[in-house]
Tab-separated table of C-alpha atoms (C1' of nucleotides) in Angstrom:
chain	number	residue	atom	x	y	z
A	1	UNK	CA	86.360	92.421	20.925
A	2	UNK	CA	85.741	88.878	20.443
A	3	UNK	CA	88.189	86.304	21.263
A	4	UNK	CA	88.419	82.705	22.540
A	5	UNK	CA	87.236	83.599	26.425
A	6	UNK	CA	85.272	86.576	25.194
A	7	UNK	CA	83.616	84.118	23.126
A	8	UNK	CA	83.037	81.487	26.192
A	9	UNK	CA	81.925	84.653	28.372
A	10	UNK	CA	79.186	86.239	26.155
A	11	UNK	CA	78.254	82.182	25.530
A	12	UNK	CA	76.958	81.749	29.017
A	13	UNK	CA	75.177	84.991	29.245
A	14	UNK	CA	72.013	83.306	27.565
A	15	UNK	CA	72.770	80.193	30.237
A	16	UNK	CA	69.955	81.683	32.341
A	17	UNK	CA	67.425	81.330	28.777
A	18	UNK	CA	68.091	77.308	28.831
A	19	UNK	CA	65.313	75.216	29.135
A	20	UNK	CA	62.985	77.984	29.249
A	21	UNK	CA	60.898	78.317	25.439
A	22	UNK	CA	61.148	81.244	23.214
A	23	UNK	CA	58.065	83.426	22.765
A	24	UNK	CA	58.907	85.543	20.331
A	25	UNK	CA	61.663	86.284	18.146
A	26	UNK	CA	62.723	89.912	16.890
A	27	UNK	CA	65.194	90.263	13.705
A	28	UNK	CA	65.373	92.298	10.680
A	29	UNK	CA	66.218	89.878	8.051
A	30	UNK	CA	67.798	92.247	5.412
A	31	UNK	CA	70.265	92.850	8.225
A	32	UNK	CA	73.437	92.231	6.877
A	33	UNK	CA	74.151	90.084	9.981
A	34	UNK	CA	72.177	87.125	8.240
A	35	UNK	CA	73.682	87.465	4.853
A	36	UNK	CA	73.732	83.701	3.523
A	37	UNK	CA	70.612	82.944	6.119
A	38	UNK	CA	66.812	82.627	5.759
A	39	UNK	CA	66.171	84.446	8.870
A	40	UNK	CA	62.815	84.332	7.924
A	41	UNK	CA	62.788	80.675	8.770
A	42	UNK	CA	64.559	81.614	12.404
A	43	UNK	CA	61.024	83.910	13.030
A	44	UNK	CA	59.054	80.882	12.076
A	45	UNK	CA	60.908	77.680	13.289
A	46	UNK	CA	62.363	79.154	16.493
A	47	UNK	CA	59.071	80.410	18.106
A	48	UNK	CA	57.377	78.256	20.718
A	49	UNK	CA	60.940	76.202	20.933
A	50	UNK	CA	63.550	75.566	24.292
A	51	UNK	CA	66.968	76.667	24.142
A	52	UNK	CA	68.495	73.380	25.236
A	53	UNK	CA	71.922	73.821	25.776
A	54	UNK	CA	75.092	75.743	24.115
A	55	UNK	CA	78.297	75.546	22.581
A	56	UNK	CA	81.687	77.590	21.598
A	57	UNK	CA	84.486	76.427	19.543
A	58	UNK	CA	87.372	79.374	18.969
A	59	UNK	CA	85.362	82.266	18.120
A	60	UNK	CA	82.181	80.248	17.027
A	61	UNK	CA	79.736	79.634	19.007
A	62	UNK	CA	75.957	76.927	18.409
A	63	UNK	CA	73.041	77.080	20.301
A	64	UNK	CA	70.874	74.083	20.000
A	65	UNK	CA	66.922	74.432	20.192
A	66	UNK	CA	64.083	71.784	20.403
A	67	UNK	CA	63.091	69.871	17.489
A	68	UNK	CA	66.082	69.990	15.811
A	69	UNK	CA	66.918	73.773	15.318
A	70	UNK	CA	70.453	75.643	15.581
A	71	UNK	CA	71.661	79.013	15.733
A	72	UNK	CA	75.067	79.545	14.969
A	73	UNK	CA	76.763	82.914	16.310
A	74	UNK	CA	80.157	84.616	15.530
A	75	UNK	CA	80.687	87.669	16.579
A	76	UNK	CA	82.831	89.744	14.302
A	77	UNK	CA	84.393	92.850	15.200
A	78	UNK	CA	82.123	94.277	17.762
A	79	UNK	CA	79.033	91.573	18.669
A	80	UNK	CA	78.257	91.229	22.196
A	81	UNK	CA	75.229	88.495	24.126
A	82	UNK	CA	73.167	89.961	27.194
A	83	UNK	CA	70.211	89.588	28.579
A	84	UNK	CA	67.404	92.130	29.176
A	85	UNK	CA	63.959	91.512	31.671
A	86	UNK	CA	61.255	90.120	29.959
A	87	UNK	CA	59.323	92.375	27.675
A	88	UNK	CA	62.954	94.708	26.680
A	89	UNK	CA	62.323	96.219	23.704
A	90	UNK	CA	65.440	95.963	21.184
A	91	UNK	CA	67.553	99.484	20.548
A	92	UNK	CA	69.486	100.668	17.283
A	93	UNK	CA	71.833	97.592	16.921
A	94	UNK	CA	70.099	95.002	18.623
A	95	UNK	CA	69.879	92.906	15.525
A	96	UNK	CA	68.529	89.534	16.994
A	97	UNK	CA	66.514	89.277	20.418
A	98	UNK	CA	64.835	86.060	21.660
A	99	UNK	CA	62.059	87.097	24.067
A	100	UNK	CA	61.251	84.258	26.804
A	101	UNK	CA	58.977	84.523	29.733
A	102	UNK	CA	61.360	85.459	32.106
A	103	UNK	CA	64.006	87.517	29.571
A	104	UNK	CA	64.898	88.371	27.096
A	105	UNK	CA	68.422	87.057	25.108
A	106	UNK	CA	70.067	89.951	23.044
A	107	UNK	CA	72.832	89.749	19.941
A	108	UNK	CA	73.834	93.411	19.758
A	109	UNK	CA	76.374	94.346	16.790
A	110	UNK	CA	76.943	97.870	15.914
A	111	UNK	CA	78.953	96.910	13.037
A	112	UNK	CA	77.723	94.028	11.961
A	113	UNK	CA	80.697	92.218	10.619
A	114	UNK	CA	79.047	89.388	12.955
A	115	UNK	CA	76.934	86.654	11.421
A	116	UNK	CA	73.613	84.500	12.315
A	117	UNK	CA	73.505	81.044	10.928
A	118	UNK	CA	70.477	78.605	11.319
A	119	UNK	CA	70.096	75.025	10.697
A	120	UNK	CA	67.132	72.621	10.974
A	121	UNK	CA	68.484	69.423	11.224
A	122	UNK	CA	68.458	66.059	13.508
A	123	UNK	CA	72.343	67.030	14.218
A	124	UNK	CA	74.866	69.785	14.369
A	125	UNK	CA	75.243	71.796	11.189
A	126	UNK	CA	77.646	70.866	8.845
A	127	UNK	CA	79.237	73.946	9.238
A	128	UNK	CA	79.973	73.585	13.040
A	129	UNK	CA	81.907	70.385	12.299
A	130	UNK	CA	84.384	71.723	9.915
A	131	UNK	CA	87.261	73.736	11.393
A	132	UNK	CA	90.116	73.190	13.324
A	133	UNK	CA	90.442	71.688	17.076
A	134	UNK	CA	89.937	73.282	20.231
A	135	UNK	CA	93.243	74.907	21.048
A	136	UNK	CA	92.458	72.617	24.967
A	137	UNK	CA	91.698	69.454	22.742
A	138	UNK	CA	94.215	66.446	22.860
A	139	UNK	CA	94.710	66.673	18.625
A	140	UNK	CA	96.037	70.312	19.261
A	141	UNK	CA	99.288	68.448	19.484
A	142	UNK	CA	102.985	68.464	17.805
A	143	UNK	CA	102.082	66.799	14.890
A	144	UNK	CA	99.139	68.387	14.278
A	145	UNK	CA	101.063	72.068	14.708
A	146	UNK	CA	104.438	70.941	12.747
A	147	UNK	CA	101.697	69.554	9.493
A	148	UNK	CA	100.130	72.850	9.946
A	149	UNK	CA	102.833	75.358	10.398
A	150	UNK	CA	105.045	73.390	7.134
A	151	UNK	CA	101.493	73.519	4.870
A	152	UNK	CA	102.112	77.518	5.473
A	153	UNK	CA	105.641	77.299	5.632
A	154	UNK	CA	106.515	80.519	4.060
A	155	UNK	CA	103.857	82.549	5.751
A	156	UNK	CA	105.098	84.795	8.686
A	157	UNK	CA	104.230	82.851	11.936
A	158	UNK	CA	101.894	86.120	12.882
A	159	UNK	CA	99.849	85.782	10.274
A	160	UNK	CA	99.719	81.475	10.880
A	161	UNK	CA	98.224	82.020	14.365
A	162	UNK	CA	95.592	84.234	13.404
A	163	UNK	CA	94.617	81.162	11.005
A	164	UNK	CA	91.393	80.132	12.480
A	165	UNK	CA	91.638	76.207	11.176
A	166	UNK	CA	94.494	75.993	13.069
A	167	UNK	CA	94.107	78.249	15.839
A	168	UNK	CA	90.808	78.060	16.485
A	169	UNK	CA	89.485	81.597	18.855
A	170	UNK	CA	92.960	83.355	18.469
A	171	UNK	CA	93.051	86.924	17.705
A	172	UNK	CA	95.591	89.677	16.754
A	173	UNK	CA	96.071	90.664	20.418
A	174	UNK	CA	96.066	87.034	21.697
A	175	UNK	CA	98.596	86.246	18.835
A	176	UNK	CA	101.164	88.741	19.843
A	177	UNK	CA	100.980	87.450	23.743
A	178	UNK	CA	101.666	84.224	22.141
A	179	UNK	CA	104.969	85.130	20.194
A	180	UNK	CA	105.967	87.141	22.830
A	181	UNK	CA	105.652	84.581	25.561
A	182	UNK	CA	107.125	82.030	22.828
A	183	UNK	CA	109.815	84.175	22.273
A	184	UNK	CA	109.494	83.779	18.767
A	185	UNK	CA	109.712	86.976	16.117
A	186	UNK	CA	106.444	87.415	14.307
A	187	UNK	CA	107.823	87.837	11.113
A	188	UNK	CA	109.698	84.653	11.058
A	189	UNK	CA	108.217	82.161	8.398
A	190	UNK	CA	106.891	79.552	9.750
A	191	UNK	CA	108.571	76.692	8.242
A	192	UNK	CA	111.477	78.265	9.406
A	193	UNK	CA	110.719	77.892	13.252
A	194	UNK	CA	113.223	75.129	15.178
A	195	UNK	CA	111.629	72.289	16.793
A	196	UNK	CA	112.478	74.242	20.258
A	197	UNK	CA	110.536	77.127	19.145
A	198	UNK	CA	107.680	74.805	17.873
A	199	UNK	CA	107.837	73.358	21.422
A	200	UNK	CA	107.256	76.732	22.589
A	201	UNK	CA	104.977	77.947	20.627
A	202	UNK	CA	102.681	74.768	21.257
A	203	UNK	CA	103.023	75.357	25.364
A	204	UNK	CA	102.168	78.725	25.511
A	205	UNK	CA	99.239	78.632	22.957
A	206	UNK	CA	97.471	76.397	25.437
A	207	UNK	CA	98.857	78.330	27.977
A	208	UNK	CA	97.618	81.616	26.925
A	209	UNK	CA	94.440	80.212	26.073
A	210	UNK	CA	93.842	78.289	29.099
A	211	UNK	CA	94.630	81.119	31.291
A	212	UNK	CA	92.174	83.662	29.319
A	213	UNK	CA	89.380	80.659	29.534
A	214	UNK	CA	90.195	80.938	33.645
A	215	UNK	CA	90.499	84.570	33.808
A	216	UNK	CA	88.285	86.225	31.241
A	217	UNK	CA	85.566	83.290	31.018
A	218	UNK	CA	83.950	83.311	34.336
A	219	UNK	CA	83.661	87.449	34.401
A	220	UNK	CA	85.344	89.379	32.017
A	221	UNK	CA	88.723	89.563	34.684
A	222	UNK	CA	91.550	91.755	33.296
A	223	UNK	CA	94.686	89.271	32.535
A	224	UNK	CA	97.340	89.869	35.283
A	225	UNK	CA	99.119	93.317	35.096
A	226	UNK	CA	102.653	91.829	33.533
A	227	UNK	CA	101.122	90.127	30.319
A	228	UNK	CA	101.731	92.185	26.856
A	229	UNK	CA	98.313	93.231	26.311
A	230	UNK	CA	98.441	95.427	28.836
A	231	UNK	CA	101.263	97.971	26.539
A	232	UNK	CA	100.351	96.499	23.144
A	233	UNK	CA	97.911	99.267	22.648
A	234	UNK	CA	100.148	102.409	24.187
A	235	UNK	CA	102.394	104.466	22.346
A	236	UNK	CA	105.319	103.577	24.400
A	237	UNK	CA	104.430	100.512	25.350
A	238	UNK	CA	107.624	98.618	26.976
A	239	UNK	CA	108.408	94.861	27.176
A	240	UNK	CA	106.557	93.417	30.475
A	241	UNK	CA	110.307	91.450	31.036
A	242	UNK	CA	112.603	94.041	30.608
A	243	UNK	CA	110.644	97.253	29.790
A	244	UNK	CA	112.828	97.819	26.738
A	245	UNK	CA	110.286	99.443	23.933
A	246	UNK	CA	107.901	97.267	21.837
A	247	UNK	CA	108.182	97.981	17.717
A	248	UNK	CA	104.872	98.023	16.459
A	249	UNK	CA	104.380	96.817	12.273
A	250	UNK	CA	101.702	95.164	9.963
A	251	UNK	CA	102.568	91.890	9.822
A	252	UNK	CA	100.080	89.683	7.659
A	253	UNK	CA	97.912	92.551	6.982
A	254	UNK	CA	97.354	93.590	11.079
A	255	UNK	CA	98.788	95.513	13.671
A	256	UNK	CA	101.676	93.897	15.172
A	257	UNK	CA	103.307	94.854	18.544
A	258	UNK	CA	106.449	92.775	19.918
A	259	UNK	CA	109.984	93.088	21.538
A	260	UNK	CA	112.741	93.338	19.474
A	261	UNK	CA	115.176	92.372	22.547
A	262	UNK	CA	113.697	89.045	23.882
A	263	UNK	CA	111.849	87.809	20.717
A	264	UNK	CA	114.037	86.191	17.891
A	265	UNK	CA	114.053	84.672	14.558
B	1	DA	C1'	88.547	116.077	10.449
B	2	DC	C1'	91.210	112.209	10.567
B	3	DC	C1'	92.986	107.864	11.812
B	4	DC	C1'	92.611	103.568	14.138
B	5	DC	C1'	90.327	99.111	15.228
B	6	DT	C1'	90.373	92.079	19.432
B	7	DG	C1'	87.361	89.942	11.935
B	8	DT	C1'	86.509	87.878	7.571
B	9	DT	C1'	86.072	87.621	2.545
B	10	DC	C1'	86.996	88.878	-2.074
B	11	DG	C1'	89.471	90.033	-6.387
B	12	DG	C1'	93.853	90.990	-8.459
B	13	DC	C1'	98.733	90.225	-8.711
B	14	DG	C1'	103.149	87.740	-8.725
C	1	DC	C1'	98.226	76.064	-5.101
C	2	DC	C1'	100.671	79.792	-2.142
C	3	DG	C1'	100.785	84.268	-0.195
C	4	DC	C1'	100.349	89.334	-0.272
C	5	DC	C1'	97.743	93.515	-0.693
C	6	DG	C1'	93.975	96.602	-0.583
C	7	DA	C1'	89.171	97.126	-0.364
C	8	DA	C1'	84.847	96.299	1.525
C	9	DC	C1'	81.628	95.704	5.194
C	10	DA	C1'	79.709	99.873	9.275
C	11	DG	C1'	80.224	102.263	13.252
C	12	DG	C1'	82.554	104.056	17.513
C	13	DG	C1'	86.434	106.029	19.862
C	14	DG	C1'	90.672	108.851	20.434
DNA sequence: ACCCCTGTTCGGCG
DNA sequence: CCGCCGAACAGGGG
């Protein structure tokens, strides 16, 4: 499920956790969820600490604790945050569940194609400061798009915006409301887009972002009932414009849905 | 039973 | 180095 807004939904479910200290903490560390991690080091340097405050960047997101610990989250396929009264006791695939006083903060992940990072450190982890810009952020820009899109120039554009150092929190379905709004064919390569279609596809990339971050962020709202998402997933799903038939096809290795009438190359 | 999946990484190939 | 492909990860839903 998790996309950009997903991402900056399920972030602020633990918002009610902040400040408060963590009592106990409840992992399995041979879960495949912290493969490259010491989660036996979470158990140990987490316990007795505040969560202080939170962070997402595309679909990554850091939590910052007391005394200089981190948790970095990304969600994979299926990982979703809640929070559960104080005391919950963790189900089948609740993999990693920080018990506070007043609640508890859950990271459930059926599939666990999610991971759990940690870092002890004085600052962010080294990880968290590699990766592309936020999509909002003022270096998303024209130049930074054109050096991207002609460093992939002969990848189809598709599979450039699922390209998380340059698109940071975009997804497949988010990707094909992107080309469609652009206009733009997903299988065109990239360095073969005009400047007028880079122009477009720069506008609504923040648009379609932006607008999720409104819509989605606050409370999981559905997206207004004329955007593509809403037929991408039908068998006879239609164009939102002019209800002509989407084609669906792999492009870059994933499911691809797009008009055929009002999206060229 | 079978096929699909809002993600990422890896090895092999050209 | 570039890009593509299929497989793998593990489970749920149609």
């Amino acid at each position: 499920m998790p996309e950009l807004a997903e991402v900056e939904f399920f972030r602020k479910q633990w918002d009610c956790g902040l400040g408060q200290k963590i009592i106990a903490v409840q992992l399995h560390p041979r879960k495949r969820i912290f493969r490259g991690t010491d989660a036996r080091r979470i158990v140990d340097l987490l316990s007795g600490r505040r969560l202080l405050r939170s962070f997402a960047r595309g679909k990554q997101m850091l939590f910052e604790f007391s005394a200089g610990n981190w948790i970095g989250v990304h969600l994979g396929m299926s990982g979703k945050l809640r929070t559960e009264p104080a005391g919950f006791r963790p189900e089948k695939h609740d993999h990693f569940v920080l018990q506070q006083l007043q609640q508890a903060l859950v990271l459930r992940d059926a599939r666990l194609f999610g991971r759990v990072r940690f870092h002890h450190g004085r600052s962010e982890p080294e990880w968290w400061r590699a990766g592309g810009p936020d999509i909002s952020a003022d270096k998303f820009d024209r130049r930074f798009l054109n050096a991207f899109l002609d460093r992939h120039a002969r990848a189809p554009i598709k599979a450039i915006v699922l390209m998380q150092n340059g698109f940071a929190g975009i997804g497949n379905w988010m990707a094909d409301e992107i080309l469609w709004r652009a206009k733009i064919a997903p299988s065109v390569l990239a360095g073969a887009l005009s400047a007028a279609q880079r122009a477009r596809l720069l506008r609504e990339t923040r648009f379609v972002a932006s607008e999720l971050l409104r819509i989605i962020g606050p409370d999981f709202s559905d997206p207004p009932a004329d955007w593509l998402i809403h037929q991408k997933w039908k068998r006879k799903g239609v164009c939102p414009r002019h209800r002509s038939s989407l084609r669906h096809e792999t492009i870059g290795g994933r499911t691809t849905a797009w008009c055929p009438r009002c999206q060229k190359s």
